[in-house]
Amino acid sequence: MRTLASAVFRSPAFPPLCLAGVLLAGLLIGIEPVGGDPDRLYRPIKAELARALAEGRLPFWTIHLGLGFPLVAESHAAAFYPPNWLLYRFLSVPAAYRLSMFLHYLLLVAATFAYARRLEIGPTGAAVAALSFGFCGFQSIHSSHEVFYHALAYLPLCLYLAEWFLAEGRGRGLVLLAIVYALQLSVGHFQIQSWTAGLVLLTGVWRLAGSPRLVGRVFGLLAALVWGGAIAAVQLGASWELARFVGFDRRSFADLAFFGFPPAHWVELFAPTLFRGIPGGPEASYWYSQGTTGYEACFYVGTIPLILAVIGLCSGRGRGRGRSFWVATSLASFIVAILPVLWLQGFAWVVTIPGMGLFRAPGRFLAIASLGLCLAAGRGLDSASGGGRTWPGLVLSWLFAAVAAWWGLSWCLRPDHASILGGDRLLLSLALTAASWVVATILIAATVRRRIGPGVLLAATALELGGLYYTSTTDWGWAIAVPEQSPVLARLAEERDVGRVAGLLHDLPLRFAATPAYPHTGFAPPPPHPLLEQLEQRAAAGTPWGRGLLRRFGVTHGVWDGPVDDDGIETIHTGPDATLDRLVYKPPGAPPHANWRLVRYKDVMPQVRAATRARFAPDEPALIAGISYDLDPSVVWYLAKDRRKDPEPGATAARVVAWNGREATVEHDGPCDLVVNRTYYPGWSASIDDGPQRPVGRAELGVQVVHLPNAGTHRVRFSYRPTTLWPASWISAGALVLAMGGLAVEARRFVARGAS
């Protein structure tokens, strides 16, 4: 045991991991990202996952998001990601979230270190590369986006395995690559996963250009990626079905082109704080004028790593692999990131490349450029500490700094920018930048002259990047208990017969098993939820059509930031709420505090009802008008195109005498339609009196309906089975068994070689 501990402490990977652990130590004592997507999306969804895991199941469907939602298909839940089964089954949701964040950052640093070493970068250089990539600008603005730092941790690990297989051709390299890529896919979102697959294949093609005999191994990389996709088929199939159902497989060009990186912001490499503290915050009008927001545009790797990267690029051919590959890849990814702002037609051509039109926010490609710069920094430190050519790089880096300073001042002091980007904020940023560059240059020069060891540069890098990381767009603070620390939410949790909750809460009610009326998810929720999205604002919810829609779709409570006047509303709590002030989204210019109200809606339509009359609308506007103002529960509305072959309802009396969420008993004296306020979605079917299962129908813009013929008392049983579940499960199971078998075979061969 002592020998193992000694080996760990002596490992060259220990310093960057130790520094990363120190920077993130707050996560272990209860400090976490507060507000934003962590509180309004990720932790609520994980709370629903945790409830399902505690019951020994996966949440293929949840009743706690709007009118119902296929939660497994919402890949942000990462329901098939094995670490989540442990973390969210045995820990509280806040503790599991923080520990998961801590461990994935350590994995990111360790994987980047291993990949840098595979590229023959020295131990300390690899440590600088790993630490600077782990806490670069991309990581700082996306520290509130769980899926990014989870998925990104596997990117350098996949590249490491690809390089290992290309160099040695061992079968276990392919098996491990397939398993690791499957793990990355099961994290969800899939944008970083698409980069990973592309970079793995490009690595193989790049190596093939210098060594044609590797053609078989390049095809092996492709096979491993396909194999990994097969292992993750159960997640991919469900998510692809949801994406197609809500139209995310055919996004508009305007949606794809937004969130690019403003070309003028390249000076952020030189001055990371230059565009922080802009009046109005990360969503100020300045950001939108640049085609992005401060939550999506950030590009720096730290002052010391940047200077070292320039040194690494100027130090000649040097030793090690991947140098030219990463120069080309970094440049290409930077061009893609700025292209929507720089040349819109050029970006239009880019999105015609297969796969490039599936994901928005091209500015995120800067993660790849950042990795390339960090690897170059590692090579630069090798050169600086090993007697290589350092001074040309130092001179060139200061020339870069001079040009960047001139450009930054020119941009910030433009007449249309001076009031936003200038003033004391600009002076402070330039002062901090100048100090950072002077200190960084002194430390690098001292390293070159052997006055200090390269470990000092590593520590200084951690200090700067840590300061930048915690002062970025993510709000950090002590964990907030929901609903306990919110007077409004605590009162809501005490209410009985809570249906759906309208208002500004996004997914916060999920934390205590209540149901937000409009799901805040990565995918657009299916209809009729887009109607309910408009009613998150108090002004819209207070209109006659807004009140009608809320009642029709089962909204029993609302949480609002001001008075709501309506005879059909009862106010049950009024007062300040510091927790909601902090967690709820506020548009730029909104007051920081509100007098919050919890209200109860009266005369809400039931979850299930028997309709005796049908009305048909020629188009969606007419249908919306009908369901907004006609609140007769005995009437069901259809779009004309949804007219079925079944006869129209004609009963004079019909009522639901029992309902348990999956089974309804209906008494009726003639044909009627059973309407369930639940999202119409593929996989839902119903049987009447244990008859054959038939797909449910679609009514009222997206809820379920079943026609009951004749008269009498009938029992209707509903069931949900994802349409992709069984074929995808067989594919995943077969691919996983094959992978486990491959690992077993490789292990036996390894043992046999050792014995011989």
CSV table of N, CA and C in Angstrom, one decimal, residues 498-587:
chain,number,residue,atom,x,y,z
A,498,VAL,N,-51.8,19.2,-6.3
A,498,VAL,CA,-51.1,20.1,-7.2
A,498,VAL,C,-51.0,19.4,-8.5
A,499,GLY,N,-51.5,20.1,-9.6
A,499,GLY,CA,-51.3,19.6,-10.9
A,499,GLY,C,-50.1,20.1,-11.5
A,500,ARG,N,-50.2,21.0,-12.5
A,500,ARG,CA,-49.1,21.6,-13.1
A,500,ARG,C,-48.9,23.0,-12.6
A,501,VAL,N,-47.6,23.4,-12.6
A,501,VAL,CA,-47.3,24.7,-12.0
A,501,VAL,C,-46.8,25.7,-13.1
A,502,ALA,N,-47.5,26.8,-13.3
A,502,ALA,CA,-47.1,27.8,-14.3
A,502,ALA,C,-46.2,28.8,-13.6
A,503,GLY,N,-45.5,29.6,-14.5
A,503,GLY,CA,-44.7,30.7,-14.0
A,503,GLY,C,-43.3,30.7,-14.5
A,504,LEU,N,-42.4,31.3,-13.7
A,504,LEU,CA,-41.1,31.6,-14.1
A,504,LEU,C,-40.1,30.5,-13.6
A,505,LEU,N,-40.5,29.4,-13.2
A,505,LEU,CA,-39.7,28.4,-12.4
A,505,LEU,C,-38.9,27.5,-13.3
A,506,HIS,N,-39.1,27.4,-14.6
A,506,HIS,CA,-38.5,26.4,-15.4
A,506,HIS,C,-38.7,25.0,-14.8
A,507,ASP,N,-37.7,24.3,-14.5
A,507,ASP,CA,-37.8,22.9,-14.0
A,507,ASP,C,-37.7,22.8,-12.5
A,508,LEU,N,-37.6,23.9,-11.8
A,508,LEU,CA,-37.3,23.9,-10.3
A,508,LEU,C,-38.3,23.0,-9.6
A,509,PRO,N,-39.6,23.0,-9.9
A,509,PRO,CA,-40.5,22.1,-9.2
A,509,PRO,C,-40.2,20.6,-9.2
A,510,LEU,N,-39.4,20.2,-10.2
A,510,LEU,CA,-39.0,18.8,-10.3
A,510,LEU,C,-38.2,18.4,-9.1
A,511,ARG,N,-37.5,19.3,-8.5
A,511,ARG,CA,-36.7,19.0,-7.3
A,511,ARG,C,-37.5,18.4,-6.2
A,512,PHE,N,-38.8,18.7,-6.1
A,512,PHE,CA,-39.6,18.1,-5.1
A,512,PHE,C,-40.9,17.4,-5.7
A,513,ALA,N,-40.7,16.9,-6.9
A,513,ALA,CA,-41.7,16.0,-7.5
A,513,ALA,C,-43.0,16.8,-7.9
A,514,ALA,N,-42.9,18.1,-8.1
A,514,ALA,CA,-44.0,18.8,-8.7
A,514,ALA,C,-43.7,18.9,-10.2
A,515,THR,N,-44.7,19.4,-10.9
A,515,THR,CA,-44.7,19.4,-12.3
A,515,THR,C,-44.7,20.8,-13.0
A,516,PRO,N,-43.6,21.2,-13.5
A,516,PRO,CA,-43.7,22.5,-14.3
A,516,PRO,C,-44.5,22.4,-15.5
A,517,ALA,N,-45.3,23.4,-15.8
A,517,ALA,CA,-46.2,23.4,-16.9
A,517,ALA,C,-45.5,23.3,-18.3
A,518,TYR,N,-44.4,24.0,-18.3
A,518,TYR,CA,-43.5,24.0,-19.5
A,518,TYR,C,-42.2,23.4,-19.2
A,519,PRO,N,-41.8,22.3,-19.9
A,519,PRO,CA,-40.5,21.7,-19.6
A,519,PRO,C,-39.4,22.5,-20.1
A,520,HIS,N,-38.4,22.7,-19.3
A,520,HIS,CA,-37.1,23.4,-19.7
A,520,HIS,C,-36.1,22.3,-20.0
A,521,THR,N,-36.0,21.9,-21.3
A,521,THR,CA,-35.2,20.8,-21.7
A,521,THR,C,-34.2,21.2,-22.9
A,522,GLY,N,-33.3,20.3,-23.1
A,522,GLY,CA,-32.3,20.6,-24.2
A,522,GLY,C,-33.0,20.5,-25.6
A,523,PHE,N,-33.9,19.5,-25.7
A,523,PHE,CA,-34.8,19.4,-26.9
A,523,PHE,C,-36.0,20.3,-26.7
A,524,ALA,N,-36.5,20.7,-27.9
A,524,ALA,CA,-37.8,21.4,-27.8
A,524,ALA,C,-38.9,20.4,-27.4
A,525,PRO,N,-39.7,20.7,-26.4
A,525,PRO,CA,-40.7,19.7,-26.0
A,525,PRO,C,-41.8,19.6,-27.1
A,526,PRO,N,-42.5,18.5,-27.2
A,526,PRO,CA,-43.5,18.3,-28.3
A,526,PRO,C,-44.7,19.2,-28.0
A,527,PRO,N,-45.5,19.4,-29.0
A,527,PRO,CA,-46.8,20.2,-28.8
A,527,PRO,C,-47.7,19.4,-27.8
A,528,PRO,N,-48.5,20.2,-27.1
A,528,PRO,CA,-48.8,21.6,-27.2
A,528,PRO,C,-47.9,22.5,-26.3
A,529,HIS,N,-46.8,22.0,-25.8
A,529,HIS,CA,-45.9,22.7,-24.9
A,529,HIS,C,-45.5,24.1,-25.4
A,530,PRO,N,-45.2,24.3,-26.7
A,530,PRO,CA,-44.8,25.6,-27.2
A,530,PRO,C,-45.8,26.7,-26.8
A,531,LEU,N,-47.1,26.3,-26.8
A,531,LEU,CA,-48.1,27.3,-26.3
A,531,LEU,C,-47.9,27.7,-24.9
A,532,LEU,N,-47.6,26.7,-24.1
A,532,LEU,CA,-47.4,27.0,-22.6
A,532,LEU,C,-46.1,27.7,-22.4
A,533,GLU,N,-45.1,27.6,-23.3
A,533,GLU,CA,-43.9,28.4,-23.1
A,533,GLU,C,-44.2,29.9,-23.2
A,534,GLN,N,-45.2,30.3,-24.0
A,534,GLN,CA,-45.5,31.7,-24.1
A,534,GLN,C,-46.2,32.2,-22.8
A,535,LEU,N,-46.7,31.3,-22.0
A,535,LEU,CA,-47.4,31.6,-20.8
A,535,LEU,C,-46.5,31.6,-19.5
A,536,GLU,N,-45.2,31.5,-19.7
A,536,GLU,CA,-44.3,31.6,-18.6
A,536,GLU,C,-44.2,33.1,-18.1
A,537,GLN,N,-44.5,34.0,-18.9
A,537,GLN,CA,-44.5,35.4,-18.5
A,537,GLN,C,-45.9,35.8,-18.0
A,538,ARG,N,-45.9,36.6,-16.9
A,538,ARG,CA,-47.1,37.0,-16.2
A,538,ARG,C,-48.1,37.7,-17.2
A,539,ALA,N,-47.6,38.6,-18.0
A,539,ALA,CA,-48.5,39.4,-18.9
A,539,ALA,C,-49.3,38.5,-19.8
A,540,ALA,N,-48.6,37.5,-20.4
A,540,ALA,CA,-49.4,36.6,-21.3
A,540,ALA,C,-50.3,35.7,-20.5
A,541,ALA,N,-49.9,35.2,-19.4
A,541,ALA,CA,-50.7,34.3,-18.6
A,541,ALA,C,-51.9,35.0,-18.1
A,542,GLY,N,-51.9,36.3,-18.0
A,542,GLY,CA,-53.1,37.0,-17.4
A,542,GLY,C,-54.1,37.4,-18.5
A,543,THR,N,-53.8,37.1,-19.7
A,543,THR,CA,-54.8,37.4,-20.8
A,543,THR,C,-55.9,36.4,-20.8
A,544,PRO,N,-57.1,36.7,-21.4
A,544,PRO,CA,-58.2,35.7,-21.4
A,544,PRO,C,-57.7,34.4,-22.1
A,545,TRP,N,-57.0,34.5,-23.2
A,545,TRP,CA,-56.6,33.2,-23.9
A,545,TRP,C,-55.6,32.5,-23.1
A,546,GLY,N,-54.7,33.2,-22.4
A,546,GLY,CA,-53.7,32.6,-21.5
A,546,GLY,C,-54.3,31.9,-20.4
A,547,ARG,N,-55.3,32.5,-19.7
A,547,ARG,CA,-56.0,31.9,-18.6
A,547,ARG,C,-56.7,30.6,-19.1
A,548,GLY,N,-57.3,30.7,-20.3
A,548,GLY,CA,-58.1,29.5,-20.8
A,548,GLY,C,-57.1,28.4,-21.1
A,549,LEU,N,-56.0,28.6,-21.6
A,549,LEU,CA,-55.0,27.5,-21.9
A,549,LEU,C,-54.5,26.9,-20.6
A,550,LEU,N,-54.2,27.7,-19.6
A,550,LEU,CA,-53.7,27.2,-18.4
A,550,LEU,C,-54.7,26.2,-17.8
A,551,ARG,N,-56.0,26.6,-17.8
A,551,ARG,CA,-57.0,25.8,-17.2
A,551,ARG,C,-57.2,24.5,-18.0
A,552,ARG,N,-57.2,24.7,-19.3
A,552,ARG,CA,-57.4,23.5,-20.2
A,552,ARG,C,-56.4,22.4,-20.0
A,553,PHE,N,-55.1,22.9,-19.8
A,553,PHE,CA,-54.0,21.9,-19.7
A,553,PHE,C,-53.6,21.6,-18.3
A,554,GLY,N,-54.6,21.8,-17.3
A,554,GLY,CA,-54.4,21.2,-16.0
A,554,GLY,C,-53.4,22.0,-15.1
A,555,VAL,N,-53.3,23.3,-15.3
A,555,VAL,CA,-52.4,24.1,-14.4
A,555,VAL,C,-53.2,24.5,-13.2
A,556,THR,N,-52.8,24.0,-12.0
A,556,THR,CA,-53.5,24.3,-10.8
A,556,THR,C,-52.9,25.4,-10.0
A,557,HIS,N,-51.6,25.6,-10.2
A,557,HIS,CA,-50.9,26.7,-9.4
A,557,HIS,C,-50.0,27.5,-10.3
A,558,GLY,N,-49.7,28.7,-9.8
A,558,GLY,CA,-48.7,29.5,-10.6
A,558,GLY,C,-47.8,30.3,-9.6
A,559,VAL,N,-46.6,30.5,-10.0
A,559,VAL,CA,-45.7,31.3,-9.2
A,559,VAL,C,-45.3,32.5,-10.0
A,560,TRP,N,-45.6,33.7,-9.6
A,560,TRP,CA,-45.5,34.9,-10.4
A,560,TRP,C,-44.7,36.0,-9.6
A,561,ASP,N,-44.1,36.9,-10.3
A,561,ASP,CA,-43.3,37.9,-9.8
A,561,ASP,C,-44.1,39.2,-9.5
A,562,GLY,N,-45.4,39.1,-9.5
A,562,GLY,CA,-46.2,40.3,-9.3
A,562,GLY,C,-47.7,39.9,-9.3
A,563,PRO,N,-48.6,40.8,-9.1
A,563,PRO,CA,-50.0,40.5,-9.0
A,563,PRO,C,-50.6,39.9,-10.3
A,564,VAL,N,-51.5,39.0,-10.1
A,564,VAL,CA,-52.3,38.4,-11.2
A,564,VAL,C,-53.8,38.5,-10.8
A,565,ASP,N,-54.5,39.3,-11.6
A,565,ASP,CA,-55.9,39.7,-11.3
A,565,ASP,C,-56.8,38.8,-12.2
A,566,ASP,N,-57.6,38.0,-11.5
A,566,ASP,CA,-58.5,37.1,-12.1
A,566,ASP,C,-59.5,36.6,-11.0
A,567,ASP,N,-60.8,36.6,-11.3
A,567,ASP,CA,-61.7,36.0,-10.4
A,567,ASP,C,-61.5,34.6,-10.1
A,568,GLY,N,-60.9,33.9,-11.1
A,568,GLY,CA,-60.7,32.4,-10.9
A,568,GLY,C,-59.4,32.1,-10.3
A,569,ILE,N,-58.7,33.0,-9.6
A,569,ILE,CA,-57.4,32.7,-9.1
A,569,ILE,C,-57.5,33.1,-7.6
A,570,GLU,N,-56.9,32.2,-6.8
A,570,GLU,CA,-56.8,32.5,-5.3
A,570,GLU,C,-55.4,32.6,-5.0
A,571,THR,N,-55.0,33.8,-4.4
A,571,THR,CA,-53.6,34.0,-3.9
A,571,THR,C,-53.4,33.3,-2.6
A,572,ILE,N,-52.5,32.4,-2.4
A,572,ILE,CA,-52.3,31.7,-1.2
A,572,ILE,C,-51.0,32.1,-0.5
A,573,HIS,N,-50.1,32.8,-1.1
A,573,HIS,CA,-48.9,33.3,-0.5
A,573,HIS,C,-48.3,34.5,-1.2
A,574,THR,N,-47.9,35.5,-0.5
A,574,THR,CA,-47.3,36.7,-1.0
A,574,THR,C,-46.1,37.1,-0.2
A,575,GLY,N,-45.0,37.4,-0.8
A,575,GLY,CA,-43.9,37.9,0.0
A,575,GLY,C,-42.6,37.8,-0.8
A,576,PRO,N,-41.5,38.3,-0.2
A,576,PRO,CA,-40.2,38.3,-0.8
A,576,PRO,C,-39.6,36.8,-0.7
A,577,ASP,N,-38.7,36.5,-1.6
A,577,ASP,CA,-38.1,35.2,-1.7
A,577,ASP,C,-36.7,35.3,-2.3
A,578,ALA,N,-35.7,35.4,-1.4
A,578,ALA,CA,-34.4,35.6,-1.9
A,578,ALA,C,-33.9,34.4,-2.8
A,579,THR,N,-34.4,33.2,-2.5
A,579,THR,CA,-34.0,32.1,-3.3
A,579,THR,C,-34.5,32.2,-4.7
A,580,LEU,N,-35.8,32.5,-4.9
A,580,LEU,CA,-36.3,32.7,-6.3
A,580,LEU,C,-35.6,33.9,-6.9
A,581,ASP,N,-35.3,34.9,-6.2
A,581,ASP,CA,-34.6,36.1,-6.8
A,581,ASP,C,-33.3,35.6,-7.4
A,582,ARG,N,-32.7,34.7,-6.8
A,582,ARG,CA,-31.4,34.2,-7.3
A,582,ARG,C,-31.5,33.1,-8.4
A,583,LEU,N,-32.5,32.3,-8.3
A,583,LEU,CA,-32.5,31.1,-9.2
A,583,LEU,C,-33.3,31.3,-10.4
A,584,VAL,N,-34.3,32.2,-10.4
A,584,VAL,CA,-35.2,32.4,-11.5
A,584,VAL,C,-34.5,33.3,-12.6
A,585,TYR,N,-34.7,32.9,-13.8
A,585,TYR,CA,-34.1,33.7,-14.9
A,585,TYR,C,-34.7,35.1,-14.9
A,586,LYS,N,-33.9,36.1,-15.1
A,586,LYS,CA,-34.3,37.5,-15.3
A,586,LYS,C,-33.7,38.1,-16.5
A,587,PRO,N,-34.6,38.6,-17.4
A,587,PRO,CA,-34.0,39.3,-18.6
A,587,PRO,C,-33.2,40.5,-18.2
